[in-house]
Tab-separated table of C-alpha atoms and ligand atoms in Angstrom:
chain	number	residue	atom	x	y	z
A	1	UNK	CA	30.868	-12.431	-6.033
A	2	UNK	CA	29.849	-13.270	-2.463
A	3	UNK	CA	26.575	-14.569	-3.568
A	4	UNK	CA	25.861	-10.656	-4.462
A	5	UNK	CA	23.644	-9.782	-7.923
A	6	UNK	CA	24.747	-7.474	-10.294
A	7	UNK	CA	22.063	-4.815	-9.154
A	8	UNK	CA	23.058	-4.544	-5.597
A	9	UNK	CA	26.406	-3.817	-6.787
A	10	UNK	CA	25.440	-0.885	-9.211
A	11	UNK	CA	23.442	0.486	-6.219
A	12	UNK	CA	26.310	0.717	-3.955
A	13	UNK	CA	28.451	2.629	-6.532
A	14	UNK	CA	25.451	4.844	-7.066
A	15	UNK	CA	25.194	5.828	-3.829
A	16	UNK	CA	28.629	5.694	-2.638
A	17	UNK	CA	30.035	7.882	-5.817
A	18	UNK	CA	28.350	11.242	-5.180
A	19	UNK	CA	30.118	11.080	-1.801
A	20	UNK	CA	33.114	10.096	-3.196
A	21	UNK	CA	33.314	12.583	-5.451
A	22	UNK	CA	32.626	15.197	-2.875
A	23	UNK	CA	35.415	13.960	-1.077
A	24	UNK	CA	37.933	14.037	-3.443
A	25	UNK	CA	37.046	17.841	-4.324
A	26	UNK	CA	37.676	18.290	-0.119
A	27	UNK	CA	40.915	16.958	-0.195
A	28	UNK	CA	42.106	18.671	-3.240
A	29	UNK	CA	40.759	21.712	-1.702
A	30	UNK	CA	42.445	20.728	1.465
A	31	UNK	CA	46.263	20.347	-0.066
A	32	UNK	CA	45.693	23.267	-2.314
A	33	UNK	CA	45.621	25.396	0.860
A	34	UNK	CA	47.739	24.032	3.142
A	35	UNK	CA	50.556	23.800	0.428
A	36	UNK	CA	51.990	27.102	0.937
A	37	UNK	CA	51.324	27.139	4.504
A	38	UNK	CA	52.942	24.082	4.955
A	39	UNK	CA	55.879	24.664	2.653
A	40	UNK	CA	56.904	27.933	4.217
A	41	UNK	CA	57.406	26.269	6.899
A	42	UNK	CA	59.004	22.672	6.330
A	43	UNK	CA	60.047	23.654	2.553
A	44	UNK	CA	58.293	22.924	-0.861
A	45	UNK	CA	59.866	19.374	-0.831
A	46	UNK	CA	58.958	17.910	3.528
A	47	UNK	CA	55.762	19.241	2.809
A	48	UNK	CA	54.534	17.452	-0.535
A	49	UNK	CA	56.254	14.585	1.032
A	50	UNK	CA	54.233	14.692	3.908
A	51	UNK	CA	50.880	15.508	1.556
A	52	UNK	CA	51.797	12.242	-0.295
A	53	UNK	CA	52.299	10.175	2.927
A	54	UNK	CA	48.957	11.179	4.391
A	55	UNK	CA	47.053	10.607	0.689
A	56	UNK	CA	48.464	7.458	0.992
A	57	UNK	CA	48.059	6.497	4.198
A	58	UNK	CA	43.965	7.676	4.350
A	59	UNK	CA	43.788	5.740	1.039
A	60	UNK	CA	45.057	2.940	2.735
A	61	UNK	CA	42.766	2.853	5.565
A	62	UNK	CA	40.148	3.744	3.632
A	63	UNK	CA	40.347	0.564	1.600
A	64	UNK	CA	41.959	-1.927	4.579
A	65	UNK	CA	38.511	-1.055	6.547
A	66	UNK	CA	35.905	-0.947	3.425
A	67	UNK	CA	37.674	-4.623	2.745
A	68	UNK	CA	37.969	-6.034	5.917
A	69	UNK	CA	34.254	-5.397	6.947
A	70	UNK	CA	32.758	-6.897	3.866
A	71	UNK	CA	31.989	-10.049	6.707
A	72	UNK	CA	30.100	-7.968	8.855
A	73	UNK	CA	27.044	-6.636	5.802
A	74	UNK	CA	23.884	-8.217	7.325
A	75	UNK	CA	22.602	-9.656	3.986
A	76	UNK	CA	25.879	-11.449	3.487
A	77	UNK	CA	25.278	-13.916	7.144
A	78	UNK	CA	24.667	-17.336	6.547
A	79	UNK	CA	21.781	-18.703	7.179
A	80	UNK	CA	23.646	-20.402	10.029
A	81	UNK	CA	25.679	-17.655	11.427
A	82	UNK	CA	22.582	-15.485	12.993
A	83	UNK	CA	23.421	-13.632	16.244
A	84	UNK	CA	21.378	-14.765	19.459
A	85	UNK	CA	20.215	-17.889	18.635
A	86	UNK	CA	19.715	-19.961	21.274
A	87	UNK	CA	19.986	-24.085	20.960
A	88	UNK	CA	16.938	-24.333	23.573
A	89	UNK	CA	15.022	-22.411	20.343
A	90	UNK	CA	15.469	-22.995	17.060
A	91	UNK	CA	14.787	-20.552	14.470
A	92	UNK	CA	12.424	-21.771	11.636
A	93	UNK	CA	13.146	-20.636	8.749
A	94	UNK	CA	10.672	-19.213	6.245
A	95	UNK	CA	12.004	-18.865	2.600
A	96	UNK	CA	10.032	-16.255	0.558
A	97	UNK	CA	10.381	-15.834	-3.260
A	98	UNK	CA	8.933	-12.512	-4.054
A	99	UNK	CA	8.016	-11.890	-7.939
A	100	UNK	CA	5.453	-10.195	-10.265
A	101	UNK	CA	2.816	-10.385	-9.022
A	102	UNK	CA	2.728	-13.168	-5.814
A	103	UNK	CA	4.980	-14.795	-3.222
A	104	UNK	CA	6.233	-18.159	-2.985
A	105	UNK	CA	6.442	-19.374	0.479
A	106	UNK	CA	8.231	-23.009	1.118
A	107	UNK	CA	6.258	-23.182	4.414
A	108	UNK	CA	2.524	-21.767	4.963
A	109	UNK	CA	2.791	-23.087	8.449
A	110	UNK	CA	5.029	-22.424	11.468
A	111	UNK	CA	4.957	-22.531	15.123
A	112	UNK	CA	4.858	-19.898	17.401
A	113	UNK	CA	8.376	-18.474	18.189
A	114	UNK	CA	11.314	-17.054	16.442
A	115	UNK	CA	10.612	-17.207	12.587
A	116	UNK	CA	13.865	-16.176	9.885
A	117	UNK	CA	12.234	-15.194	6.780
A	118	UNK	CA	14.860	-15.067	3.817
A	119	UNK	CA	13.596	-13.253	0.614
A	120	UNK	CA	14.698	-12.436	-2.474
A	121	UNK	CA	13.028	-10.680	-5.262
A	122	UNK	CA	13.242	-12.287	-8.720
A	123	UNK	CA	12.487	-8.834	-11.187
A	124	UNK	CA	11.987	-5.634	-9.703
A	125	UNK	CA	11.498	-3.893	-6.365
A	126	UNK	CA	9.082	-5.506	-3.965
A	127	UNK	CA	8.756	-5.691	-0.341
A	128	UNK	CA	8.267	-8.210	2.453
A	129	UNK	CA	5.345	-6.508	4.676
A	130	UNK	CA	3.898	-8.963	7.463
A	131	UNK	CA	0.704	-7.938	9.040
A	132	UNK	CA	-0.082	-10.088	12.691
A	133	UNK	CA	-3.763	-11.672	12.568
A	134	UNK	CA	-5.232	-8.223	13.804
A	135	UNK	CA	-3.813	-6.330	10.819
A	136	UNK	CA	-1.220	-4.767	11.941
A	137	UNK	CA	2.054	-4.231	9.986
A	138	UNK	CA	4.703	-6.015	12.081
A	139	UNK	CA	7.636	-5.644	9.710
A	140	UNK	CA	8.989	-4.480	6.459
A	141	UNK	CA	11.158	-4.663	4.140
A	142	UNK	CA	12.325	-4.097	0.589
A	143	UNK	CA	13.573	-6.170	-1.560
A	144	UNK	CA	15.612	-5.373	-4.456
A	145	UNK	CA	16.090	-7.649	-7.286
A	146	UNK	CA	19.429	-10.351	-6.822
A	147	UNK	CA	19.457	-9.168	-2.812
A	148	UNK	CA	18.796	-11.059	-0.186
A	149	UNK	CA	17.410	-9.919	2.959
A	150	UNK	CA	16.243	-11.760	6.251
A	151	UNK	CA	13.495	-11.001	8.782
A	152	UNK	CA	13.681	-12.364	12.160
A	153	UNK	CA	10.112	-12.369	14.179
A	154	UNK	CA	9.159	-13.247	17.041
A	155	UNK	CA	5.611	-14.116	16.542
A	156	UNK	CA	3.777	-16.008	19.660
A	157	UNK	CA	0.351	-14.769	18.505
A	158	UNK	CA	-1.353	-18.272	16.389
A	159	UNK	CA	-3.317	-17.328	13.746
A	160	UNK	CA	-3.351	-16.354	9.832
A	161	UNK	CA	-0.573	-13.148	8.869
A	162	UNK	CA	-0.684	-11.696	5.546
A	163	UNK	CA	2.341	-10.962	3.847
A	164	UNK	CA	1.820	-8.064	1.106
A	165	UNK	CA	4.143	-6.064	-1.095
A	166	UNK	CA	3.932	-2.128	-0.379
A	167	UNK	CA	6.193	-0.940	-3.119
A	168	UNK	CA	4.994	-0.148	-6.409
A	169	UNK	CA	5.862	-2.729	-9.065
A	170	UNK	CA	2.982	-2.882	-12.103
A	171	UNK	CA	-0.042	-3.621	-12.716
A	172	UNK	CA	-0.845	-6.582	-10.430
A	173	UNK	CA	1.117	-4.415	-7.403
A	174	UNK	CA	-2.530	-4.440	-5.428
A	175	UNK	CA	-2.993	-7.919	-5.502
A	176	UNK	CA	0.467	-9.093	-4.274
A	177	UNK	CA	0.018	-10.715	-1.303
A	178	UNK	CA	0.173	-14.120	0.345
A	179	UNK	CA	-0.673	-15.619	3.856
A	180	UNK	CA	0.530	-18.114	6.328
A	181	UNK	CA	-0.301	-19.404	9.380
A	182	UNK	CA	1.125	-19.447	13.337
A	183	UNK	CA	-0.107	-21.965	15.241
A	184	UNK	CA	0.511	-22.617	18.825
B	201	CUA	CU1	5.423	-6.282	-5.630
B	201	CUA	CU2	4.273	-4.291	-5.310
């Protein structure tokens, strides 16, 4: 589904249904007080037709907005769909294959300029940390297994950058780390 892994599925539900629940329990709390209020004044029958019509009607929204900006999830752009790219300057792309316990780059070069890196992770949490020739960390991020995420750098400095993994993931966790080059 939408070029989306199993895993970054169950970790949506997991941290949407704690919410969801809480929600619920609001609302229930919500017509459970109103309902005599309301039925005073309109009668028992307006006002649980009114209670449906507004369940329905935030359900409704709810699900036409959750739906309709499925599009708009970063990690779900094409490659070719990125935001303020300019035809005067291409982006190079930079695919990274993060797994235990190394990367797999499909370009140890680039040239200086705007650089897309798209990684996945193959078994279990990693990152994607890249530190500039001088050591220092110019971006980061995680990558969970069956996600994809992108980077886009702007890196005019030429030399070597490391690229190291800064979450936990075994034994060889440490050692995880690859390098490329920038050259002018
Ligand atoms: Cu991969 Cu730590």
């Amino acid at each position: 589904m939408l070029g989306t892994g199993w895993g970054a599925i169950l970790l949506l539900l997991y941290l949407t249904a704690p919410f969801l629940v809480i929600f619920t329990l609001l609302l229930l709390l919500a017509f459970r007080r109103g309902r005599s209020l309301s039925g005073a004044v309109l009668g028992e029958k307006a006002a649980r037709g009114m209670e449906v019509a507004w369940l329905m009607g935030v359900g409704i929204a709810w699900a036409v907005i959750n739906l309709v900006s499925i599009p708009w999830i970063p990690w779900l752009q094409p490659l070719a769909a990125t935001p303020g790219q300019t035809p005067s300057e291409p982006v190079q792309a930079v695919n990274v294959e993060a797994f235990m316990w190394g990367y797999t780059i499909d370009t140890y070069e680039v040239k200086a300029g705007t650089v897309k890196f798209v990684a996945r992770a193959h078994d279990t949490i990693h990152s994607l940390t890249i530190y500039s020739p001088r050591g220092e960390i110019l971006a980061t991020v995680m990558l969970l297994p069956g996600m994809r995420e992108e980077l886009v750098l702007n890196l005019v400095e030429p030399g070597e950058y490391v690229i190291r993994c800064l979450e936990f993931c075994g034994d060889g966790h440490s050692a995880m780390l690859s390098k490329f080059k920038v050259v002018g």
